[in-house]
Coordinates of C-alpha atoms (C1' of nucleotides) in Angstrom, one line a residue:
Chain A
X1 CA 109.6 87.9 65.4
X2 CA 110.4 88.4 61.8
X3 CA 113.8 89.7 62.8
X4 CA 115.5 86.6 63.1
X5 CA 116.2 85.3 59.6
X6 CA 117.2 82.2 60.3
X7 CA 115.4 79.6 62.3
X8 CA 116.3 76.2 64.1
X9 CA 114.9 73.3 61.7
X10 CA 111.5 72.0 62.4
X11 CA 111.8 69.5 64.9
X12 CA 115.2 70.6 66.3
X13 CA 115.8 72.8 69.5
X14 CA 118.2 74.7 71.1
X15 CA 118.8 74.3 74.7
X16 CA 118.7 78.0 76.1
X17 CA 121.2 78.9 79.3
X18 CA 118.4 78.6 81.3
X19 CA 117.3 75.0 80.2
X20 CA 121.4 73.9 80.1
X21 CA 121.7 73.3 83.7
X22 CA 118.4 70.4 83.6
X23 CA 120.0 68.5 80.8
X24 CA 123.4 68.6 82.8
X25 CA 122.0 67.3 85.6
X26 CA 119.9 64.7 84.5
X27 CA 123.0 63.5 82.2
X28 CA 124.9 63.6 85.4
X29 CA 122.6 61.3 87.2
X30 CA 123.0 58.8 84.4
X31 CA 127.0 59.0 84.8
X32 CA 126.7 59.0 88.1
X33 CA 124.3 55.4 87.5
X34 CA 126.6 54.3 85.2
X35 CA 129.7 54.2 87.0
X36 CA 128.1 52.7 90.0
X37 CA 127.5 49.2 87.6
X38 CA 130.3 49.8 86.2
X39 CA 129.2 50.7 82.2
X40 CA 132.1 52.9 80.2
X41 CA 131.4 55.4 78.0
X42 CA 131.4 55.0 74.3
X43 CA 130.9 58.1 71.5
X44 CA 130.7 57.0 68.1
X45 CA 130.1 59.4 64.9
X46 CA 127.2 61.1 64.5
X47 CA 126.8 59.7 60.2
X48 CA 127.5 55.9 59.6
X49 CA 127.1 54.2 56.2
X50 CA 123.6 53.9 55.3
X51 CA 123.6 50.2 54.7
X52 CA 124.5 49.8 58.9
X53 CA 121.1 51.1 59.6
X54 CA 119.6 49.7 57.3
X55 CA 120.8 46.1 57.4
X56 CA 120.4 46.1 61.6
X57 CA 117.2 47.7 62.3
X58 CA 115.4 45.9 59.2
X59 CA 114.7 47.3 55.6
X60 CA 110.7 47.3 56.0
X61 CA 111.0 49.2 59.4
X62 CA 109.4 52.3 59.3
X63 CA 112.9 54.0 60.2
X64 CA 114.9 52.9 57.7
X65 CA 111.9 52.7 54.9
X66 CA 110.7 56.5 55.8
X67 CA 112.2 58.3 59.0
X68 CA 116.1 58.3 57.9
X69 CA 118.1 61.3 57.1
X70 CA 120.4 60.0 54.5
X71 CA 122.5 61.8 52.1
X72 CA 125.3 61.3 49.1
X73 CA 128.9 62.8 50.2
X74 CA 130.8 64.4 47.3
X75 CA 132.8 60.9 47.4
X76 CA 129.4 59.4 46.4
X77 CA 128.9 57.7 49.8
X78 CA 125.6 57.1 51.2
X79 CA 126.1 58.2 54.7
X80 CA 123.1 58.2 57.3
X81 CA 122.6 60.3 60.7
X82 CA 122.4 57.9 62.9
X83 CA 118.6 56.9 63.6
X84 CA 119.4 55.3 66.6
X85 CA 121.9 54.5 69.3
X86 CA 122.9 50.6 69.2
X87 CA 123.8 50.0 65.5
X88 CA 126.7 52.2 66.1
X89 CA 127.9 50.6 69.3
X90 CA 127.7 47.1 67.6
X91 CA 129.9 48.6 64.9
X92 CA 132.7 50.4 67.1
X93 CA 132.7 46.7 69.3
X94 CA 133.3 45.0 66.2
X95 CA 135.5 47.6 64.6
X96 CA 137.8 47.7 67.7
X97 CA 137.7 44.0 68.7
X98 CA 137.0 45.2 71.9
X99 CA 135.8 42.1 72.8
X100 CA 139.2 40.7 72.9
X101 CA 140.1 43.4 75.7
X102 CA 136.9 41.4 78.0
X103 CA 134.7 38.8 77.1
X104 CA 131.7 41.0 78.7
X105 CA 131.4 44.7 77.4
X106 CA 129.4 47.3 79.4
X107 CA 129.1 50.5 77.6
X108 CA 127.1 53.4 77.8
X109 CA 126.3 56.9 75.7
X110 CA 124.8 59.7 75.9
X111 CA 124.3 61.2 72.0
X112 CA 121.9 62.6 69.9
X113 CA 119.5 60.8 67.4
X114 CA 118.0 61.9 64.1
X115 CA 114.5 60.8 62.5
X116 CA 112.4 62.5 59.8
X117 CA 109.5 62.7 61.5
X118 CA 106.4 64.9 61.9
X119 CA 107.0 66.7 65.1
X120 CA 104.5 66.9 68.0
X121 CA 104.5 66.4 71.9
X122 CA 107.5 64.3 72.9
X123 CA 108.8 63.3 69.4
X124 CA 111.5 65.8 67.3
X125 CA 113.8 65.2 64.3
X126 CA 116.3 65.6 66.6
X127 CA 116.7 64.3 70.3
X128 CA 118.8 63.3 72.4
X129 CA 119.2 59.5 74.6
X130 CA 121.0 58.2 77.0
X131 CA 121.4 54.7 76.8
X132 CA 124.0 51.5 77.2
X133 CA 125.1 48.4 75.7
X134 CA 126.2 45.5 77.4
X135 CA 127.9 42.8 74.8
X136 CA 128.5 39.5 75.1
X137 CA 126.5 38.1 77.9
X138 CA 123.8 35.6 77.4
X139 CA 123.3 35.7 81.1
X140 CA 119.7 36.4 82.4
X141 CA 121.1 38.4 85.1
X142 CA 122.5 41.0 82.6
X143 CA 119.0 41.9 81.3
X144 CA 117.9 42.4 84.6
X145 CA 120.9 44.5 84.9
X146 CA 120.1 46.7 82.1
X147 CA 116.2 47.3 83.6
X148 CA 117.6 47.7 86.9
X149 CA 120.3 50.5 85.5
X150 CA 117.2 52.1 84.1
X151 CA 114.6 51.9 86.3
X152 CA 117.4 53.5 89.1
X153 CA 118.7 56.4 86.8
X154 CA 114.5 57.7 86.0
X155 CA 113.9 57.1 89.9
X156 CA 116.9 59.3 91.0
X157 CA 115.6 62.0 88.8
X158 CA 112.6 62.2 90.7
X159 CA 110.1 60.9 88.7
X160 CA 107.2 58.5 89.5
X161 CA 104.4 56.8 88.6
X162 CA 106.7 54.8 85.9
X163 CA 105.4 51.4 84.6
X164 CA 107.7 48.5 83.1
X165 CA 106.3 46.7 80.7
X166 CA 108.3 43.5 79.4
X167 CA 107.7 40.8 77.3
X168 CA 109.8 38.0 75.5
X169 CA 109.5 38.4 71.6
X170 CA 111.3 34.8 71.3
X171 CA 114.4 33.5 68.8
X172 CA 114.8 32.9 65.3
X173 CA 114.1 28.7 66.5
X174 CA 110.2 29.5 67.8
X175 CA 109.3 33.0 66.5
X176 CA 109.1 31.4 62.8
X177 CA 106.6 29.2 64.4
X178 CA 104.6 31.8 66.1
X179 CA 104.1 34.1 63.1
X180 CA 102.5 31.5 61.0
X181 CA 100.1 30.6 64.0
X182 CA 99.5 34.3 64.0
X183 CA 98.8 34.7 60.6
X184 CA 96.8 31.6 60.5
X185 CA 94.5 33.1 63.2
X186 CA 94.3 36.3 61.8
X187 CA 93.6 35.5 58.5
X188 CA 89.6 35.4 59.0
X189 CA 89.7 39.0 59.9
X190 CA 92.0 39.9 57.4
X191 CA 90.1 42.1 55.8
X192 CA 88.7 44.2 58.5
X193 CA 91.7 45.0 59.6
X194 CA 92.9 48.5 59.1
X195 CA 94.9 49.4 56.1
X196 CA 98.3 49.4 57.4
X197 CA 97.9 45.6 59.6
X198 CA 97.0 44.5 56.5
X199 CA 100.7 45.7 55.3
X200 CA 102.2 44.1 58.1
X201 CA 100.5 41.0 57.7
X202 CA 102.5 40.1 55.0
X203 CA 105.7 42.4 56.2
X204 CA 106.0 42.1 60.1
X205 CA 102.8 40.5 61.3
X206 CA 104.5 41.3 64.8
X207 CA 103.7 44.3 64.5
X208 CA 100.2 43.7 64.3
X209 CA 99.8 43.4 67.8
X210 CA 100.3 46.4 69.0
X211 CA 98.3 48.7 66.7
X212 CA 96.3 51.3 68.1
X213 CA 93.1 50.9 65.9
X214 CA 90.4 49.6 68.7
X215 CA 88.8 47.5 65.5
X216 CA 91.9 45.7 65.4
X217 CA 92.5 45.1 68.8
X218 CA 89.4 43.9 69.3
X219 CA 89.9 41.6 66.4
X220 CA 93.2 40.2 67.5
X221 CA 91.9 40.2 70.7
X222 CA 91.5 36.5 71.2
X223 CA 94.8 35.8 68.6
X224 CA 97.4 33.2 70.2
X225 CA 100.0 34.6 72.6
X226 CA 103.6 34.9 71.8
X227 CA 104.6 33.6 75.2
X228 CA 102.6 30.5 75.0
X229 CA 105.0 29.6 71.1
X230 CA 108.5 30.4 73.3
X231 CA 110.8 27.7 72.7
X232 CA 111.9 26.2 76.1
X233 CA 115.3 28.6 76.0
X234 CA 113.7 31.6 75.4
X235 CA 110.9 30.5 78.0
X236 CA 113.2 29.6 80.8
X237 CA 115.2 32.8 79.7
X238 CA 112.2 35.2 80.2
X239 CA 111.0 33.1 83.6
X240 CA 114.9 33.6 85.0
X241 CA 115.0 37.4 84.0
X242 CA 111.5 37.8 85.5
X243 CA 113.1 36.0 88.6
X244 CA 115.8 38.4 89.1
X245 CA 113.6 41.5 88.7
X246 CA 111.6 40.1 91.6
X247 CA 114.6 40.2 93.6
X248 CA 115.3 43.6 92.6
X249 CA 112.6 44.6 94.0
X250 CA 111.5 45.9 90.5
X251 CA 107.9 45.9 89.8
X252 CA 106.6 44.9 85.7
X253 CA 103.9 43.8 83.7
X254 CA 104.2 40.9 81.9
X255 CA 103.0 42.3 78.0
X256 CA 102.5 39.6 75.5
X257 CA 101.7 42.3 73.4
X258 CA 104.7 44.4 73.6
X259 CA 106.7 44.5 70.4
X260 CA 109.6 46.5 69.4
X261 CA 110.0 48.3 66.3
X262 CA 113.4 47.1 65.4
X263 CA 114.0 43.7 63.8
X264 CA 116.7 42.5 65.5
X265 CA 115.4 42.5 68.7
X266 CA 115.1 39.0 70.6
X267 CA 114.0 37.4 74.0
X268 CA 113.5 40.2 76.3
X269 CA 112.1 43.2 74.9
X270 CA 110.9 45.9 77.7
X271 CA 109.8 49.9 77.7
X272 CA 108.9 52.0 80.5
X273 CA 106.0 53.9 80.2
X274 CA 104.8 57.3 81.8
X275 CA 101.0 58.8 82.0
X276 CA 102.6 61.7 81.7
X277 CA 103.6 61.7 78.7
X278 CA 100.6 62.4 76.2
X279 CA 100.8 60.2 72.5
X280 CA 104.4 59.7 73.0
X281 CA 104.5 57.3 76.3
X282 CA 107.4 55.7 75.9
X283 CA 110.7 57.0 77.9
X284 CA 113.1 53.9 77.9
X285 CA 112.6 51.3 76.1
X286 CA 115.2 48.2 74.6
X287 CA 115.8 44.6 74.6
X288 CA 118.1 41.7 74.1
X289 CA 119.3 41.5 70.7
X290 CA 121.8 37.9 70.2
X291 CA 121.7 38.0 66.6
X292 CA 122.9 41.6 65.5
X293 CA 126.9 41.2 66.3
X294 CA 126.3 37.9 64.1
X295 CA 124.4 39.3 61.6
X296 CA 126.9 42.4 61.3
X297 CA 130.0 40.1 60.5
X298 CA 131.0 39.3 64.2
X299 CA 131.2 36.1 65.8
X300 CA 127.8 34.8 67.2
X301 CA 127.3 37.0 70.0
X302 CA 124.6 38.1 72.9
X303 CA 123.9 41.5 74.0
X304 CA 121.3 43.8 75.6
X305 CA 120.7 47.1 76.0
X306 CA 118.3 49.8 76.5
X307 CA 118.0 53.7 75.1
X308 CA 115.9 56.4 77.0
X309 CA 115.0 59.8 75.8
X310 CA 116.3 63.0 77.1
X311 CA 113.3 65.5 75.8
X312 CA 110.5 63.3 77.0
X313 CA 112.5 62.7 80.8
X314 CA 112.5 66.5 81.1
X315 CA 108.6 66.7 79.8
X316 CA 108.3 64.2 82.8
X317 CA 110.2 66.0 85.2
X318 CA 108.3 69.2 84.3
X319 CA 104.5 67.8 84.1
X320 CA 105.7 66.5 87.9
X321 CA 107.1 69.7 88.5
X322 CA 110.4 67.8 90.0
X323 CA 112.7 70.2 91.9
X324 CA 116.0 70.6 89.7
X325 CA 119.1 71.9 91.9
X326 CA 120.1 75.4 91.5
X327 CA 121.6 76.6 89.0
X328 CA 125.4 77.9 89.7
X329 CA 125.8 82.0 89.9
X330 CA 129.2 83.7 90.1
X331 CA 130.2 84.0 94.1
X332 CA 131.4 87.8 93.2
X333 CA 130.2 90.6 91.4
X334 CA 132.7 93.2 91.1
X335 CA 132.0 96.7 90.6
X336 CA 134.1 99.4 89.3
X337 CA 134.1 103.8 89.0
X338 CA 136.5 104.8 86.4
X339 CA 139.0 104.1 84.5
X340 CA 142.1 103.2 87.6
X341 CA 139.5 101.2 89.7
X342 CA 138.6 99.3 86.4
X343 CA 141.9 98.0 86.1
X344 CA 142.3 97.0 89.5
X345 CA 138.6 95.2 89.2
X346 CA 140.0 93.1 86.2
X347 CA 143.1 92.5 88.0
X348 CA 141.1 91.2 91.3
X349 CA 138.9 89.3 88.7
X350 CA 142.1 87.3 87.7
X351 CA 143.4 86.6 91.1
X352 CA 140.0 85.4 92.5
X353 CA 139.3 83.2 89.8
X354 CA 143.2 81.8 89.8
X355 CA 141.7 81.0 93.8
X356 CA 138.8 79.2 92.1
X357 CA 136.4 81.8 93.2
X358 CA 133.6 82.4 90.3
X359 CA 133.9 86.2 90.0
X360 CA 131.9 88.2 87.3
X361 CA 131.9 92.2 86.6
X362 CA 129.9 94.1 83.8
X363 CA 131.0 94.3 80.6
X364 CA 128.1 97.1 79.3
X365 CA 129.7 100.2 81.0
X366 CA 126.7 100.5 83.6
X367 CA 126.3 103.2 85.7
X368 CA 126.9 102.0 89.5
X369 CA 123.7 101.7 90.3
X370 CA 122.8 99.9 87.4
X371 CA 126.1 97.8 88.2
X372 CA 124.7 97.1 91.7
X373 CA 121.5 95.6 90.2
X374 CA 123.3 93.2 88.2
X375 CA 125.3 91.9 91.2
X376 CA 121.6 91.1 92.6
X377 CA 120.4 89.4 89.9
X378 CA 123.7 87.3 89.2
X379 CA 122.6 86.1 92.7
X380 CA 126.2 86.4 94.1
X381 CA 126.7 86.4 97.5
X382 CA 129.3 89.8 97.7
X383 CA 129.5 92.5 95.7
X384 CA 133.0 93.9 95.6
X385 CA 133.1 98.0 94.8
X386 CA 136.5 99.5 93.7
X387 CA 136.4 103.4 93.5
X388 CA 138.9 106.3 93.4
X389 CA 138.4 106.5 97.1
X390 CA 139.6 103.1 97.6
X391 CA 142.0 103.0 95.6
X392 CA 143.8 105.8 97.0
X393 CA 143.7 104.0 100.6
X394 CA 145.0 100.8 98.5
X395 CA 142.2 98.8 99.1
X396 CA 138.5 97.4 98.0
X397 CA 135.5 97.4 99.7
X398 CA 133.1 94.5 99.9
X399 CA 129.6 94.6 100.2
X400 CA 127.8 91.3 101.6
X401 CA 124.3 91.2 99.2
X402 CA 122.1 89.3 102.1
X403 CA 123.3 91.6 105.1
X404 CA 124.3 94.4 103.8
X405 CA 127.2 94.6 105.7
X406 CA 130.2 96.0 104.0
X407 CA 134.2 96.1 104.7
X408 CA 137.3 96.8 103.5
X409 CA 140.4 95.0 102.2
X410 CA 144.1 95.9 101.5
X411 CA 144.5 95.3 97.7
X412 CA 147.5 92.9 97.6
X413 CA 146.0 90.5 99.9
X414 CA 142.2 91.4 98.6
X415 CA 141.3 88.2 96.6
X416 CA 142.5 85.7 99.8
X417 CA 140.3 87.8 101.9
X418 CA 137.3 87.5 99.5
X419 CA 138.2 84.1 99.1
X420 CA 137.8 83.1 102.9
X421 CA 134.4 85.2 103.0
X422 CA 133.0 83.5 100.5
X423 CA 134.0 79.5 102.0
X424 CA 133.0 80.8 105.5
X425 CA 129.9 82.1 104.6
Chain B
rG1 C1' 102.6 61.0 54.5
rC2 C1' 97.4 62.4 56.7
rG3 C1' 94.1 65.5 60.0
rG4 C1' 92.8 69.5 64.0
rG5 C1' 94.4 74.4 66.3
rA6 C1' 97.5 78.7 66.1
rG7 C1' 101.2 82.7 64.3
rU8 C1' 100.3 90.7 67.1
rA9 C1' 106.8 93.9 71.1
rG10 C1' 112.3 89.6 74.2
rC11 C1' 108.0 86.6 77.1
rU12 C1' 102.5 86.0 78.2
rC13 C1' 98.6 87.9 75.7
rA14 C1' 94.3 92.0 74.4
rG15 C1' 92.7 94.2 69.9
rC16 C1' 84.3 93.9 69.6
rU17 C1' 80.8 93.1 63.7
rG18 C1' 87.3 95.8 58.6
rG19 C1' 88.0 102.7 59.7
rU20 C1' 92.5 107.4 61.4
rU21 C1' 99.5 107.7 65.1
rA22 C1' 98.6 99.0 67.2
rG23 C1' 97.9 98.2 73.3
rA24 C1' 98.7 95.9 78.5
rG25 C1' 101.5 93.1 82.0
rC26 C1' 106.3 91.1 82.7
rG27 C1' 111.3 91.7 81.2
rC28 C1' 115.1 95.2 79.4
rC29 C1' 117.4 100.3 79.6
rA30 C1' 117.6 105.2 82.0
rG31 C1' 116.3 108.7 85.8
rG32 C1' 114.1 109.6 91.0
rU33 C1' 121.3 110.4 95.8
rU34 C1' 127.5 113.7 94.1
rG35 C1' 129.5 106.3 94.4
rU36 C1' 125.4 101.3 96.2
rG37 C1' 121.0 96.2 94.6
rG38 C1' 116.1 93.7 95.8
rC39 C1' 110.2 97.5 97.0
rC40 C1' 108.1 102.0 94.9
rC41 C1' 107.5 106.2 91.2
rU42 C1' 108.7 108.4 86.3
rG43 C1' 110.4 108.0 81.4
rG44 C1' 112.5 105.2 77.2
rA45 C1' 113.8 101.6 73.5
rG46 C1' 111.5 97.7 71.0
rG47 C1' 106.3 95.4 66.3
rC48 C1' 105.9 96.7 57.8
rC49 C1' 100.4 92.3 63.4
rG50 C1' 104.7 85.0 60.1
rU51 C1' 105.3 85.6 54.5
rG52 C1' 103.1 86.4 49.5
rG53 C1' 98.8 87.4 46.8
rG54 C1' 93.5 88.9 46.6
rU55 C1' 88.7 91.6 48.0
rU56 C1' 87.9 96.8 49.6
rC57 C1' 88.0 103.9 49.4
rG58 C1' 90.4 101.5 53.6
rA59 C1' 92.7 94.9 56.5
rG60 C1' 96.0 92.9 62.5
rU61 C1' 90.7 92.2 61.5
rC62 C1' 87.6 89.0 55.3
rC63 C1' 89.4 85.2 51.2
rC64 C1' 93.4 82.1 49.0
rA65 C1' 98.3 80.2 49.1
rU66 C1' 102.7 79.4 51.7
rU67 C1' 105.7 78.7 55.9
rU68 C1' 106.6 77.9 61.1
rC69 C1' 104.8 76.4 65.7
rU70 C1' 101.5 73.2 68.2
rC71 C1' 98.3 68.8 69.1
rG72 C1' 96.8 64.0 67.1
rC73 C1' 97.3 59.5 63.5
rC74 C1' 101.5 56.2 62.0
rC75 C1' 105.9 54.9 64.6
rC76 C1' 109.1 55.6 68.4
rA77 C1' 112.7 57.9 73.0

RNA sequence: GCGGGAGUAGCUCAGCUGGUUAGAGCGCCAGGUUGUGGCCCUGGAGGCCGUGGGUUCGAGUCCCAUUUCUCGCCCCA
């Protein structure tokens, strides 16, 4: 244990070989979702300048005010890794005009995001989402886009028993309204609340309604509902989103208690919960967010988007013990005796591989036998042996791994051969 | 930031109330055919028992600290 000096940080990971294929898979079932409604893909840096974070996800958020991993460059710049995936999108869209290119901007990303945070089940300092953007629509339709992107990418992996939870979290015209009917109601209980509602109270009274504490739920229980202070835009906004998800086919609970930890969410606000999950539930989750291009120097303009982590699909996929596709093996195994047949073995190698055959030998100087086990467990399909004997009839002998069944090739036209055995097979 | 559990070979773990050279299974390597895999047999490599300090004649085993992992709180993906 103690041999390895260094370590991965706490809260970081490395994907192993034998995890690698999962994450490719599942990242290529996201492409795959992607392209089919037509979303383009979008990588940004992995630092920004602090005050990007900061100003768009809210000061008094507990990512910005504790959870960022900020630093001072030797210019002096406060530079942040980036906490989360929309901030940056917003930036590059404004950066780039792109909105010039089409009024409507679909984009997606798959990129890793970085929190300070105490690791447990589900939750690291760094992980990865996949996630997308779509800029500039204030169109209903488009936010049941997004879900629908969502919901279709975690059901092709396989996984069930998912529950969509939305909710509207209304404008800056009738949320104003809503807090202070909040607070009014609240304000009897105030101070049996737990320690940190009491904080919010004052900071993000919001956020009060989804604490955890059972006293405070119980408390707030009977408190006003967010959907009844909706302005009639945001109403008819959340009634025509709802509307579109029905004819989707895509089944939700309506949550008036569903709030998002990011200020600059508004309207529709949604996550997708699994019971698989443990504490950390949440595997997509996002909103609608018309004020951030606005608020970050660009014309007044609506977008919505969503961001669903990698680690926790995976946890999913495991605790359902979802079937990933093989992993790929080399098709060929090649194995040499001596110093001439060696030669000709990394010769063949080349020419097979030039045929776009997946050809592997060992590298460890293995005794045949001990070469023959390793063309079993690469799982290839024929094992090719090259000795002195062969080579002095000028040719290779195959070995078929299932049957058993061996044969022999002339060496100049040896790779073709191998090649045609291995597409007929 | 706060709380619970854990840290012994690459992996999964066993080591009873402190006592001599620290074990198993799997994996890895080699041999059992002079040039042939999956099964079987034999052998081998690999651990200052997370780290530092303390108690003791003696500590993997007790105490303290520290660190990492893990689970939960907060919050989120």
């Amino acid at each position: 244990m103690q041999l390895a000096r260094y370590t991965a940080p706490r809260g970081t990971a490395d994907i192993l070989p034998k995890e690698s294929p999962k994450w490719q898979w599942v990242e290529a079932q996201f492409r795959e979702k992607c392209r089919l409604y037509n979303y383009q893909e979008i990588r940004t840096p992995t630092f920004e300048e602090t005050d990007l974070f900061a100003r768009s996800i809210g000061e008094h958020t507990d990512i910005v005010s504790k959870e960022m991993y900020t630093f001072t460059d030797r210019s002096g710049r406060s530079l942040t890794l980036r906490p989360e995936g929309t901030a940056p999108v917003v930036r590059a869209y404004l950066q780039h005009n792109l909105a010039s290119e089409q009024p409507v901007r679909k984009l997606y990303y798959i990129t890793s995001i970085f929190r300070y945070e105490r690791p447990q089940a589900g939750r690291y300092r760094e992980h990865h989402q996949v996630g997308i953007e779509a800029i500039g629509s204030a169109d209903p339709a488009i936010d049941a886009e997004v879900i629908s992107l969502g919901m279709d990418y975690l059901t092709s992996l396989g996984i069930g028993g998912l529950e969509l939870k939305i909710n509207s979290v209304g404008c800056p015209n009738c949320r104003p309204r809503y807090r202070e009917s909040l607070k009014e109601s609240v304000k009897p209980y105030l101070a049996e609340l737990c320690e940190s509602c009491r904080i919010r109270y004052d900071a993000n009274p919001l956020r009060m309604l989804d604490c955890k504490v059972p006293g405070c739920r119980e408390l707030t229980v009977n408190v006003p509902s967010l959907i009844d202070y909706l302005c009639d835009e945001c109403s008819a906004h959340l009634a025509s989103v709802l509307k579109y998800l029905d004819l989707a086919g895509i089944k939700y609970t309506l949550d008036p208690r569903l709030v998002r930890g990011f200020d600059y969410y508004t309207k529709t606000a949604f996550e997708v919960q699994s019971s698989r999950l443990g504490a950390q539930s949440a595997v997509l989750g996002g909103g609608r967010y018309d004020g951030l291009v606005e608020e970050m120097g660009g014309a007044k303009t609506p977008a919505v988007g969503f961001g669903s982590g990698i680690e926790r699909t995976l946890a999913i996929m495991e605790a359902e013990g979802v079937q990933f596709p093989p992993a790929c093996h080399p098709h060929v195994f090649i194995v040499t005796l001596g110093d001439a047949p060696r030669a000709a073995g990394v010769q063949l190698l080349l020419e097979l591989r030039r045929l776009s055959v997946a050809a592997e030998m060992d590298y460890a100087g293995k005794s045949m036998k001990a070469q023959m086990r390793s063309a079993d467990r690469s799982e290839a399909g024929i094992a090719v042996i090259i000795g002195d004997d062969e080579l002095a009839r000028g040719e290779v002998k195959t070995r078929n791994m299932q049957t058993r069944e061996e044969s022999a090739y002339p060496l100049p036209a040896a790779a073709q051969k191998i090649k045609e055995l291995i597409c007929t097979e």
